[in-house]
XYZ file of C-alpha atoms in Angstrom:
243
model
C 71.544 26.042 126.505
C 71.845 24.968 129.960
C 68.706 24.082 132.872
C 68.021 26.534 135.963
C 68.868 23.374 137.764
C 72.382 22.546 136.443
C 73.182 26.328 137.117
C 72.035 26.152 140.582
C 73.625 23.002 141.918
C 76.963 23.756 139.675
C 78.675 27.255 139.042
C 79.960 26.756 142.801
C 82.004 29.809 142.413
C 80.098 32.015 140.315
C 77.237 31.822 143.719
C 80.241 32.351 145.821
C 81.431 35.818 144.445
C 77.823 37.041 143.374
C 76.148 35.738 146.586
C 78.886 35.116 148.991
C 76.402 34.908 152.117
C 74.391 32.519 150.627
C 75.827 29.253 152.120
C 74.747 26.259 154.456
C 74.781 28.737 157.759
C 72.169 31.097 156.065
C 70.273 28.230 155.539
C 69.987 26.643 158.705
C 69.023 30.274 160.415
C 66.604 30.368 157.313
C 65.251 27.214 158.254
C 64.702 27.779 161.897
C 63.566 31.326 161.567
C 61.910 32.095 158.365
C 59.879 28.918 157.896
C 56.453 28.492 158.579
C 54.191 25.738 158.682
C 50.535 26.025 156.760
C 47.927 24.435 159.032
C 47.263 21.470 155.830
C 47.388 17.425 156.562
C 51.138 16.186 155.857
C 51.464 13.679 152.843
C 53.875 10.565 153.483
C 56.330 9.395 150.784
C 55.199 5.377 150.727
C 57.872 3.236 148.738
C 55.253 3.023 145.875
C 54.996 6.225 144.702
C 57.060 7.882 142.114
C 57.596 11.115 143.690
C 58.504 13.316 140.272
C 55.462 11.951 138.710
C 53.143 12.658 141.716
C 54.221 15.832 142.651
C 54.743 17.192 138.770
C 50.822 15.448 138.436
C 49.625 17.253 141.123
C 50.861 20.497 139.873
C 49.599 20.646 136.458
C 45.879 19.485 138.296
C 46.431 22.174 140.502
C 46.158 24.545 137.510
C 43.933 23.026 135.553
C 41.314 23.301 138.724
C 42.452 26.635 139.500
C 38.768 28.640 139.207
C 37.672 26.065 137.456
C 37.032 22.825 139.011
C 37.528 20.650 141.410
C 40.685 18.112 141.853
C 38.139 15.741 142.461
C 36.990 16.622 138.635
C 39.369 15.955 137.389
C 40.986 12.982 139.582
C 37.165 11.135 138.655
C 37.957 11.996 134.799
C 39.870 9.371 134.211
C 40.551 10.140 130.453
C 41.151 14.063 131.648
C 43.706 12.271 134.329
C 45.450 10.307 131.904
C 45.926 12.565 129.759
C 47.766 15.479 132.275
C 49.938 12.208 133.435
C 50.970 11.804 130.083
C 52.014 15.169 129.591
C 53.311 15.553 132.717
C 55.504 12.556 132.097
C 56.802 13.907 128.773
C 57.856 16.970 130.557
C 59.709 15.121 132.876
C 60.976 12.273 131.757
C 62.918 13.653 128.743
C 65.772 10.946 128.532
C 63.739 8.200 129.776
C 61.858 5.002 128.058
C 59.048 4.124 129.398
C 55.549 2.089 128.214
C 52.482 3.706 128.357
C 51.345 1.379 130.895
C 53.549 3.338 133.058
C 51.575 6.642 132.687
C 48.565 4.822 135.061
C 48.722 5.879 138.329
C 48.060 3.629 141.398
C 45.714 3.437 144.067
C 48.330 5.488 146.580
C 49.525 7.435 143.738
C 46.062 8.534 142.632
C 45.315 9.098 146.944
C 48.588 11.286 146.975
C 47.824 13.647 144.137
C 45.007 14.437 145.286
C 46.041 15.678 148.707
C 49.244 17.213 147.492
C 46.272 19.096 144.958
C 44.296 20.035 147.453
C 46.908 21.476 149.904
C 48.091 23.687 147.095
C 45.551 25.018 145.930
C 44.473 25.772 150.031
C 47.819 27.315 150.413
C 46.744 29.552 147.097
C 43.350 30.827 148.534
C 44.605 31.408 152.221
C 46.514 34.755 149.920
C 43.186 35.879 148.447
C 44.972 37.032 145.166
C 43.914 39.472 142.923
C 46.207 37.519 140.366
C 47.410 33.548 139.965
C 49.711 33.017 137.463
C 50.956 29.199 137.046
C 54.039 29.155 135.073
C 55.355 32.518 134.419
C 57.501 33.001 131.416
C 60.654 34.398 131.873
C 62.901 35.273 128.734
C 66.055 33.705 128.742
C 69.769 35.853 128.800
C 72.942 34.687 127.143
C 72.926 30.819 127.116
C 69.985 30.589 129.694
C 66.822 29.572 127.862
C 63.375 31.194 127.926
C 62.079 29.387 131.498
C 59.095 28.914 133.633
C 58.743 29.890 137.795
C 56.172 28.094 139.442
C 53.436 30.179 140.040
C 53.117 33.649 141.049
C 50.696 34.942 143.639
C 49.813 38.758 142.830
C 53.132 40.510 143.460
C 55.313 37.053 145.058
C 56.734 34.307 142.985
C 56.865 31.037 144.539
C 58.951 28.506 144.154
C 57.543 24.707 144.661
C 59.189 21.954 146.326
C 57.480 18.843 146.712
C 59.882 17.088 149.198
C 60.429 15.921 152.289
C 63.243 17.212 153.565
C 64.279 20.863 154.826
C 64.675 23.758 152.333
C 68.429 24.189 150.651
C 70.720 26.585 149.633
C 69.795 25.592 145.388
C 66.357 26.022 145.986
C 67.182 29.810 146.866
C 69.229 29.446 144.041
C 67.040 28.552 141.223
C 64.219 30.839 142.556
C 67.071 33.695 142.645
C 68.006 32.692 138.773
C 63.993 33.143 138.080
C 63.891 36.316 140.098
C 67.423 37.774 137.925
C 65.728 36.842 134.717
C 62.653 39.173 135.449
C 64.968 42.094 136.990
C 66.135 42.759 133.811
C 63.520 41.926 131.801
C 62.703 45.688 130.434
C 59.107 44.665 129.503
C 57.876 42.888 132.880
C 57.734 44.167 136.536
C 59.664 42.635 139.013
C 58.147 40.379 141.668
C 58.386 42.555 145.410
C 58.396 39.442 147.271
C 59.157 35.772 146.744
C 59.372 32.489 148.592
C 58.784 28.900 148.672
C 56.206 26.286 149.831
C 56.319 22.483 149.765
C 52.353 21.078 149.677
C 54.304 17.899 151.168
C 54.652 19.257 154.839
C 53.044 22.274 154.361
C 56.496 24.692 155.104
C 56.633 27.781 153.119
C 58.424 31.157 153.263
C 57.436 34.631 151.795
C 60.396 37.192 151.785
C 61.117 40.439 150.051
C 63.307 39.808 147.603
C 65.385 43.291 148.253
C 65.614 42.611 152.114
C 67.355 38.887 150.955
C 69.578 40.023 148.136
C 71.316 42.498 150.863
C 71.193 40.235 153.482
C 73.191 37.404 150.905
C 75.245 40.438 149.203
C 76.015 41.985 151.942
C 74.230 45.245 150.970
C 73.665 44.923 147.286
C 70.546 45.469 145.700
C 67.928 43.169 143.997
C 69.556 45.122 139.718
C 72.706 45.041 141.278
C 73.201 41.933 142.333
C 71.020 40.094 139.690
C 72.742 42.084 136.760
C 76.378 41.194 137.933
C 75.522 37.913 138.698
C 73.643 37.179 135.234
C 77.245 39.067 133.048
C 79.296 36.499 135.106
C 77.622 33.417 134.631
C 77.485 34.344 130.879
C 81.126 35.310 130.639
C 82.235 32.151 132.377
C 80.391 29.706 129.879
C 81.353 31.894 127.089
C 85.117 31.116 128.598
C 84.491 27.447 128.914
C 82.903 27.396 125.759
C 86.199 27.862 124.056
C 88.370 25.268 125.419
């Protein structure tokens, strides 16, 4: 099996011949012209602060207080803290050793989650959804495993990046490899519109996903595209695979 991440930063040529428009000058016209800044407060990146834990910490809260609490809650719980650290560490952290001392957050740790919390779940309920779905499952094809997207907001998936630094050409990617996975899924709808957000700075883009997949395909659409992109990625590994 093989991660949504390794496929998006590696398979250089695959992307090329399924997605040949999708390259570093799409992204910085994407950058300056589809990219839009929520009106949230900016969170800095101080030097002690482990980012994946924060921003991966401040997810799960996110929905766990989804319609049900408040991050405050849940932030002033400090058993119900520890114990989303702890399994948001475990996610995370696969092929690391760590103590479970290391599972406490700081003081600017503890400040950071909850404003990267409470930015989210702003940038949530400025789309006054019908439907919020954290985590959608997406079966798996060929050697890609059953995965997760983000969240979904009614009928637009969402990819999140908590970073500070401009969006990139794998971030499109892995979003696109959720968005194949559901095209031709026979028992779920495909999203109409997707995009991403980072609760860092507060940029985010929404897009329809047939409008991109031409514009990167040069006229191709969204079970096009995804379907021959999806056969080649499994033929190659089933190549490499053999030598």
């Amino acid at each position: 099996m093989i991660s949504e991440r390794t496929i998006s930063e590696k398979f250089t040529s695959i992307w090329k011949l399924s997605f040949p428009f999708l390259n570093s000058n799409f992204m910085r016209v994407f950058n300056e012209s589809q990219v839009y800044k929520f009106e949230q407060s900016e969170v800095d990146m101080p030097n002690d602060v482990r980012y994946d834990l924060v921003a991966e910490s401040a997810f799960n809260i996110v929905a766990k207080a989804y319609n049900n609490c408040s991050v405050d809650d849940i932030v002033s719980d400090i058993e119900m803290l520890n114990s989303i650290v702890k399994q948001t560490a475990e996610s995370i952290w696969l092929f690391t050793k760590y103590n479970k001392d290391e599972l406490i957050l700081n003081e600017s740790e503890i400040e950071q989650v909850i404003q990267l919390s409470n930015n989210f779940l702003g940038f949530i309920a400025s789309h006054n959804a019908t439907t919020v779905n954290f985590k959608p499952s997406l079966k798996g094809f060929g050697f890609i495993p059953d995965l997760e997207g983000d969240v979904s907001i009614d009928d637009i998936l969402y990819e999140v990046k908590t970073v500070k630094r401009n969006f990139k050409t794998s971030d499109l990617k892995q979003l696109s490899i959720y968005l194949a996975l559901r095209q031709v899924d026979d028992n779920h709808k495909s999203w109409e519109y997707a995009g991403l957000y980072n609760p860092r700075t507060g940029a985010y883009s929404k897009f329809k996903v047939s409008s991109f997949i031409s514009s990167v395909t040069g006229g191709k659409t969204p079970n096009e595209a995804f379907s021959d992109f999806l056969d080649t990625l499994i033929r190659d590994m089933q190549v490499d695979s053999k030598f």
